[in-house]
Short mmCIF file of C-alpha atoms in Angstrom, two decimals:
data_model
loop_
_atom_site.label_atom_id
_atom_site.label_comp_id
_atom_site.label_asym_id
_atom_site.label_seq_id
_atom_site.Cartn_x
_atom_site.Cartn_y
_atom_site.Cartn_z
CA UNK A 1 192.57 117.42 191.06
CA UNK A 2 193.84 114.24 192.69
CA UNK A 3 192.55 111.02 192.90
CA UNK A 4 192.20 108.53 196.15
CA UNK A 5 195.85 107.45 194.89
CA UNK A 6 196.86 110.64 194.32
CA UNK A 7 196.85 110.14 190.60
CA UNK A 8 196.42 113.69 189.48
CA UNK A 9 193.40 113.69 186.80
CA UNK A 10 193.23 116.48 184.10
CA UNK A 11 192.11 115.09 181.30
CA UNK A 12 188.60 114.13 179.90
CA UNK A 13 187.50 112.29 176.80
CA UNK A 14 184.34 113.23 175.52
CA UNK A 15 182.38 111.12 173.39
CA UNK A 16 180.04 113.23 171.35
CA UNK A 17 178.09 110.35 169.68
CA UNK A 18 178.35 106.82 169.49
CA UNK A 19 177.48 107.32 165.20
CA UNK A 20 179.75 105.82 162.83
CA UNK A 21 180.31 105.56 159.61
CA UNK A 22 182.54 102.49 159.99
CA UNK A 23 181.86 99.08 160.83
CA UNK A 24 185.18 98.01 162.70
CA UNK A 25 184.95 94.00 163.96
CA UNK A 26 186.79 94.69 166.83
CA UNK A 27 184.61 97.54 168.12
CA UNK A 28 181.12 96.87 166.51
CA UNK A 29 180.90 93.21 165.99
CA UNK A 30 180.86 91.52 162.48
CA UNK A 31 177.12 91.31 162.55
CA UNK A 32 176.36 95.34 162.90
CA UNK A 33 175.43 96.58 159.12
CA UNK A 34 175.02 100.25 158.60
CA UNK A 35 175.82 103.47 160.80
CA UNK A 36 175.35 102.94 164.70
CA UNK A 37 171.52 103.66 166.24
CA UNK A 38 171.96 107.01 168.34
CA UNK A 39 170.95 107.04 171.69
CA UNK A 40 167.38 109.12 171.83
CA UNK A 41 168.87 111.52 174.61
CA UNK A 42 172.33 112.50 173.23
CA UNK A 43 174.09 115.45 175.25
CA UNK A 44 173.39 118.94 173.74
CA UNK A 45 176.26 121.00 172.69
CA UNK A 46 175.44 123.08 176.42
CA UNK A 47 175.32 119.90 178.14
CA UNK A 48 178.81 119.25 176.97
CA UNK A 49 179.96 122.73 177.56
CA UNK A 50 178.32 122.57 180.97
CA UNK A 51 180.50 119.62 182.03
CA UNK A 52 183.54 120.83 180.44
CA UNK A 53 183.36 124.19 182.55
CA UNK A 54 182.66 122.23 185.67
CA UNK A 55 185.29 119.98 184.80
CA UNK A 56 187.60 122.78 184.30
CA UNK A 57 187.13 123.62 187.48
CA UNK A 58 188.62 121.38 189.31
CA UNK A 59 192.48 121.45 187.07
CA UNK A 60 190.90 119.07 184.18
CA UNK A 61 192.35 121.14 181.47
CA UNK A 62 192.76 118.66 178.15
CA UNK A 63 189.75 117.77 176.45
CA UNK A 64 189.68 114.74 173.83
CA UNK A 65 186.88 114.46 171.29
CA UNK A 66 186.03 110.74 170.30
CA UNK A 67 183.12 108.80 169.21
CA UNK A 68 181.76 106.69 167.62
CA UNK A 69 183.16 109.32 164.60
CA UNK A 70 182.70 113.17 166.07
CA UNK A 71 182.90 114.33 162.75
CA UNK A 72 179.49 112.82 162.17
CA UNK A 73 178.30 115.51 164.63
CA UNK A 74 176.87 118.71 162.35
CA UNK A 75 178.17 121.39 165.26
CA UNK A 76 181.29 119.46 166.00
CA UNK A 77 183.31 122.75 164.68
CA UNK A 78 181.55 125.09 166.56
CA UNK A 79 181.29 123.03 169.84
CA UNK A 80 185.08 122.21 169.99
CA UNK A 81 185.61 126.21 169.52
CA UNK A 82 183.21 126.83 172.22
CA UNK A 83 185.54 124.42 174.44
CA UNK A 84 188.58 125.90 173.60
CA UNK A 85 186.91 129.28 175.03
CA UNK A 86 186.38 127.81 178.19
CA UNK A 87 188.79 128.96 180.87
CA UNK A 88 190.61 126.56 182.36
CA UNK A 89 191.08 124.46 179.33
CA UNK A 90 194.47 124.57 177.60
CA UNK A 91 194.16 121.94 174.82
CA UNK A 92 190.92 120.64 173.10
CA UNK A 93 192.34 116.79 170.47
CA UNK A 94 190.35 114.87 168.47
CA UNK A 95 190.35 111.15 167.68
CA UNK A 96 188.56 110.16 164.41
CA UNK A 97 188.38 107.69 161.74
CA UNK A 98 189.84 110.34 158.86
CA UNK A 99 186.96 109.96 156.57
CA UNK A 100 185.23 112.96 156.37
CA UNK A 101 188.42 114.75 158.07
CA UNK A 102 189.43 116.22 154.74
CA UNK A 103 186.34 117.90 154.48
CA UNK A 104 186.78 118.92 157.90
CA UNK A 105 190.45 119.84 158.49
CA UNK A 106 190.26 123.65 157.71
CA UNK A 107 187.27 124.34 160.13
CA UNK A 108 188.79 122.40 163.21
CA UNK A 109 192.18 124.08 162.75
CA UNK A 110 190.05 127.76 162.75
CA UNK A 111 188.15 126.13 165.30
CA UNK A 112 191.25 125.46 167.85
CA UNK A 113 191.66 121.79 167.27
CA UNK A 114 195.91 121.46 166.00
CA UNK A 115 196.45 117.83 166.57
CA UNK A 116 193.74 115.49 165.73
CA UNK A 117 194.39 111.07 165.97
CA UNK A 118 193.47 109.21 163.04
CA UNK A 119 192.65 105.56 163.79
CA UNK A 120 193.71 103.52 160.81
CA UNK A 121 195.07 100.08 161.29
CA UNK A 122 196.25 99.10 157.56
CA UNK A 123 196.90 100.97 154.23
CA UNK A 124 196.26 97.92 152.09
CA UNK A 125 192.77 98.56 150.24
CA UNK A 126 191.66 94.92 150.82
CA UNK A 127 192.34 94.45 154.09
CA UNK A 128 190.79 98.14 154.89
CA UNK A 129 188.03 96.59 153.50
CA UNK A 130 187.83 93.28 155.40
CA UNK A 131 188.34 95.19 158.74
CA UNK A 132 186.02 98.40 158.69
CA UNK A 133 183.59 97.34 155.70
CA UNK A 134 183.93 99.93 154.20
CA UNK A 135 186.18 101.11 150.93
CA UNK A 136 188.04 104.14 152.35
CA UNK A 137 191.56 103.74 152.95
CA UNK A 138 192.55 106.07 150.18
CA UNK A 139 189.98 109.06 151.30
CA UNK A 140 191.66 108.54 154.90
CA UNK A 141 195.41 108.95 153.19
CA UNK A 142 194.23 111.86 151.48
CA UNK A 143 192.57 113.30 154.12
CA UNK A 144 196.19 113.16 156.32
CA UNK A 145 197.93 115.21 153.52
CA UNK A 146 194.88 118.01 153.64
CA UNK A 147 195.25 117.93 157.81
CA UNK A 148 198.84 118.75 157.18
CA UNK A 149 198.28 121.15 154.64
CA UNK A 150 195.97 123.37 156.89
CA UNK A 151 198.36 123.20 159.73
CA UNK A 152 196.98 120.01 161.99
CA UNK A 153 199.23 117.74 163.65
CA UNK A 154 198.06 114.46 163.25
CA UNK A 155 198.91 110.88 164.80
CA UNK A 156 198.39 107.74 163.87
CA UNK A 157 196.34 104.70 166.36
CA UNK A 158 196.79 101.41 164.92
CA UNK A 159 194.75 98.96 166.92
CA UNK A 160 196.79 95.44 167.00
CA UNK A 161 193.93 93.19 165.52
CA UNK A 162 195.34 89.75 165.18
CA UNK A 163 191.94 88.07 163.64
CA UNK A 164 192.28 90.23 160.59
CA UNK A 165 195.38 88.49 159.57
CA UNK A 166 196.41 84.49 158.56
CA UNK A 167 199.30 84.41 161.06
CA UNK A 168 201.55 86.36 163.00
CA UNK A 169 203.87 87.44 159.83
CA UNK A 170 200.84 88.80 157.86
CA UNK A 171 200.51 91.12 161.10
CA UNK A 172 203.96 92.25 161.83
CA UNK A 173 204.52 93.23 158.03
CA UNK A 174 201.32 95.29 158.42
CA UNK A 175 202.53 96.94 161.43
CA UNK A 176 205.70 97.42 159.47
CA UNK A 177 204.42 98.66 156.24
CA UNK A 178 202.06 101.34 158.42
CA UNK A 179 205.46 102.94 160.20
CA UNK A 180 207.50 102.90 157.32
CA UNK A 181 204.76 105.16 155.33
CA UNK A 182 203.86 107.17 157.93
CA UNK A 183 207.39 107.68 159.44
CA UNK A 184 209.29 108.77 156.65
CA UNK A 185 206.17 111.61 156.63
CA UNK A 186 207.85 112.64 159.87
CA UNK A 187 204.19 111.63 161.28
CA UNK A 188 204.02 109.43 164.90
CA UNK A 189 202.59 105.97 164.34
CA UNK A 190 200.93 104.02 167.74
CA UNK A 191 200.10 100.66 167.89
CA UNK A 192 197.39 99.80 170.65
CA UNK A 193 196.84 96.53 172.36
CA UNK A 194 193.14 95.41 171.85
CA UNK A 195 191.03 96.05 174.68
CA UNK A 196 188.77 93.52 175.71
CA UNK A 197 185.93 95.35 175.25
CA UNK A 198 182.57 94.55 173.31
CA UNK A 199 183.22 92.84 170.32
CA UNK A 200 187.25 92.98 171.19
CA UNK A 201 186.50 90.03 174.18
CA UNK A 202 187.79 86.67 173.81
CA UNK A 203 190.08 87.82 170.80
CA UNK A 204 193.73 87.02 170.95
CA UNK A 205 195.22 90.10 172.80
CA UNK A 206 198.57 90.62 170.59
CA UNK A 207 201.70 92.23 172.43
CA UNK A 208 203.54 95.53 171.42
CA UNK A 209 206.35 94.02 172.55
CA UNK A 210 206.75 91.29 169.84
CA UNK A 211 205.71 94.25 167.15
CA UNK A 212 208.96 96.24 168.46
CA UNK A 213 211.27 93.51 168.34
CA UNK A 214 209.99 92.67 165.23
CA UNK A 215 210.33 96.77 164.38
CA UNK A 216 213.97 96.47 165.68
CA UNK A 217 215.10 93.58 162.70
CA UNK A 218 213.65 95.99 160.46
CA UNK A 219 214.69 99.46 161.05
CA UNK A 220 217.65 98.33 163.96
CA UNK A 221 218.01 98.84 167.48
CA UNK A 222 215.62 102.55 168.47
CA UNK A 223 215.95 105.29 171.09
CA UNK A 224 213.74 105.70 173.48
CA UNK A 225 212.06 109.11 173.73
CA UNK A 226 211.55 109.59 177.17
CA UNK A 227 209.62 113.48 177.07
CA UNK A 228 206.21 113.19 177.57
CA UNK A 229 204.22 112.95 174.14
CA UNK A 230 200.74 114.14 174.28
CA UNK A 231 197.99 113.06 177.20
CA UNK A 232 198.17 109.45 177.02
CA UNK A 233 200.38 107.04 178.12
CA UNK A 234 202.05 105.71 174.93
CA UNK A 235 205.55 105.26 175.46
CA UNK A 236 207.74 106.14 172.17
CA UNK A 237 210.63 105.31 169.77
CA UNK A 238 213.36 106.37 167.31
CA UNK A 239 214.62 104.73 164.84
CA UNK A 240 217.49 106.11 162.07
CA UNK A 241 216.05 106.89 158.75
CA UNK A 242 212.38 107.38 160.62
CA UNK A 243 211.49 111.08 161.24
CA UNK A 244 208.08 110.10 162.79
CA UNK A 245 208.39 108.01 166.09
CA UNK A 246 207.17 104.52 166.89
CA UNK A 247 204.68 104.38 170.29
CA UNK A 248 202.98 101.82 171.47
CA UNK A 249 200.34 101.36 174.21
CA UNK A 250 200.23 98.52 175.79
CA UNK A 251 197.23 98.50 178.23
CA UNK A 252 197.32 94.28 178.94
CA UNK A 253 200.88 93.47 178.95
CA UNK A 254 202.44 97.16 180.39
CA UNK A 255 199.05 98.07 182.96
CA UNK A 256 200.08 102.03 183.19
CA UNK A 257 197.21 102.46 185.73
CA UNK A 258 199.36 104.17 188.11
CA UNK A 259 199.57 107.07 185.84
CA UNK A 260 196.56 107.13 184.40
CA UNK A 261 195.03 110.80 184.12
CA UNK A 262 191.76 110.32 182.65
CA UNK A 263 187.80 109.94 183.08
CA UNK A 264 185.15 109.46 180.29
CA UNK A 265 182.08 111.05 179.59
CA UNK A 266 180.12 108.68 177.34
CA UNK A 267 178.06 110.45 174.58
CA UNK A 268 174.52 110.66 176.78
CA UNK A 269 176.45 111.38 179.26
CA UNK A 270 177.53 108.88 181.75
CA UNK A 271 180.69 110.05 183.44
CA UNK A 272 183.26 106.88 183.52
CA UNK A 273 186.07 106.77 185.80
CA UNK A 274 188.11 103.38 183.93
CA UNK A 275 187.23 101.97 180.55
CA UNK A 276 187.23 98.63 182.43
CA UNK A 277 184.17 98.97 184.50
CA UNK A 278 180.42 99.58 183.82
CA UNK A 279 180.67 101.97 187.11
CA UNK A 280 179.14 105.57 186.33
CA UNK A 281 177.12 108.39 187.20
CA UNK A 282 174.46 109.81 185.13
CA UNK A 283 175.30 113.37 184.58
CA UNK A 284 172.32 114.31 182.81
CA UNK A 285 169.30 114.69 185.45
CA UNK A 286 172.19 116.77 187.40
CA UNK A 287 172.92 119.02 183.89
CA UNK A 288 169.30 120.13 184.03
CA UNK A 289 169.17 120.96 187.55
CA UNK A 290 171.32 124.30 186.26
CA UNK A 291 173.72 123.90 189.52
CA UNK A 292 176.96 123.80 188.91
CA UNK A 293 177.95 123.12 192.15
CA UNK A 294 175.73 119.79 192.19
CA UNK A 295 177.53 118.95 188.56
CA UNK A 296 181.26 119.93 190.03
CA UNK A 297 180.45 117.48 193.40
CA UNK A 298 178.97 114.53 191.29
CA UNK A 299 182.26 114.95 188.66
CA UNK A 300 184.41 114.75 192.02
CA UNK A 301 183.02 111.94 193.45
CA UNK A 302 183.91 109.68 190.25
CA UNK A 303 187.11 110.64 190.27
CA UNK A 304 187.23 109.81 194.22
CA UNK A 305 186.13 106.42 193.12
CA UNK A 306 188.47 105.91 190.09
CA UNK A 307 189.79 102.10 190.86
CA UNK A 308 193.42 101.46 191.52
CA UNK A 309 193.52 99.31 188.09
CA UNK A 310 192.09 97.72 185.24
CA UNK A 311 191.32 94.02 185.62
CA UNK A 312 192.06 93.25 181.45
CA UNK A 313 193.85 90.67 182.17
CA UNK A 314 191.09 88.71 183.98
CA UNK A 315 188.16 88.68 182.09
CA UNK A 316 185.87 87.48 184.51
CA UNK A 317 185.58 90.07 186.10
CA UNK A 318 185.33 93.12 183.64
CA UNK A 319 182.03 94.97 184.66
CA UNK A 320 181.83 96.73 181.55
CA UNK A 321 179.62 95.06 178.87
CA UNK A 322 179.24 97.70 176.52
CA UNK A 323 180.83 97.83 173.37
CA UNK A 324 183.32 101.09 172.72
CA UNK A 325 181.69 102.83 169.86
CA UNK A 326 178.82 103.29 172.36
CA UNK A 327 181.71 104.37 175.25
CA UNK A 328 183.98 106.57 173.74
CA UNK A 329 187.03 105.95 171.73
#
């Protein structure tokens, strides 16, 4: 299915609840304490199955799981299974914080789910701390190794977050630190530019750019990998002595719109067409209707309206006031 660009869209992230057992500054705020409050009307399992089979009708055939953190979801096993069964649908990914993914791993992996993203943007204990408030890094490291163990692919997201750091050294050594451990695990490390989004507006917006050059005094001058690496636009390096690559995806200062592949389905299910804009349809009244030609038309006609861009670099005027753990990772 194509686009009013003729951007051809076949991929949907699907945020099953905006929950979370984190408490991330850049995507809840400072002042949130506690787990998120769940919407009152979340989708149902069958809602989401409902959309994904519509969806899959017209070509969207990868299906991302986000949050908030999915694994907070009790069915979230059997309702990724359930998506993989859906025909049409060729690959069902997960993104989640890692900290109940140990618990997790061996019922995703029966469940169809072989590569899962596990946002972590620090291995230092303190700084863990100071950034998610919570005391978890070394349940997320362990919960990697047991991913691995039952067969998962995973990948790292590090979000760059300049306010968690004194300067710009503090930050680049972190960056740093996270490739070199990951790496040498022969396990992909991205580093995302923050979105100004929520909590993540008015922050400084960091470059990948100066974290690659300062990747390239480190480990020396990279290759660039130029097959395609997953559904999302990160573009990817190799370095000698690294066996995991080095992506990074830089929404502000590289604007990939032109490729972009993807709508959002927020978890009570508002159908997005750009994270940028507060644009949507309501997909729910149509869901109980039981006409999947009215859900298959109203799924089309946000993708006919997808915008050319993002405006992220222009503040002013981003329509989108939400914050993301109540959008969709």
């Amino acid at each position: 299915m194509k686009d009013s660009f003729g951007r051809e869209i076949d991929y949907i992230r699907i945020s099953v609840t905006n929950d979370c057992n984190l408490n991330c500054r850049y995507c809840r705020g400072e002042s949130a304490g506690g787990q998120s409050n769940c919407f009152t009307q979340m989708l149902s399992s069958e809602n989401i199955i409902d959309v994904c089979a519509a969806a899959a009708e017209l070509g969207i055939c990868k299906v991302k799981i986000t949050g908030g953190e999915p694994l907070l979801r009790k069915d979230i096993a059997s309702l990724c299974k359930k998506i993989n069964a859906i025909s049409g649908i060729s690959e069902v990914t997960m993104t989640t914080n890692g900290i109940l993914l140990g618990h997790y791993a061996e019922s995703l992996y029966d469940a169809g789910i072989k590569n899962v993203n596990v946002s972590l943007d620090t291995i230092d204990r303190e700084r863990y701390r100071s950034i998610t408030g919570f005391d978890g890094v070394n349940s997320v490291l362990k919960a990697v190794d047991t991913a691995l163990e039952c067969g998962i692919r995973v990948k790292i997201n590090s979000v760059l977050y300049r306010d968690a750091f004194e300067n710009d050294d503090e930050l680049l050594d972190n960056c740093t630190g996270l490739a070199d451990y990951f790496c040498r695990m022969g396990i992909d490390v991205r580093f995302i530019e923050l979105m100004p989004i929520g909590p993540g507006t008015g922050q400084i917006k960091y470059s990948g750019h100066m974290v690659l050059n300062h990747m390239k005094k480190i480990f020396g001058t990279p290759g660039i990998c130029n097959e395609t690496v997953g559904n999302g636009p990160a573009v990817y390096y190799s370095f000698d002595g690294l066996s995991g690559r080095i992506g990074f995806i830089n929404a502000i200062h590289d604007k990939f719109c032109d490729r972009c592949n993807r709508i959002r389905l927020t978890p009570e299910g508002r159908l997005k067409a750009c994270l940028c804009y507060g644009e949507n349809i309501d997909l729910l009244p149509i869901i109980r209707k039981n006409n999947r030609e009215l859900l298959v038309s109203a799924i089309r006609e946000v993708v006919n309206a997808k915008p050319r861009e993002h405006c992220f670099e222009d503040n002013a005027n981003i329509t989108e006031k939400r914050k993301m753990v109540d959008i969709g990772g």
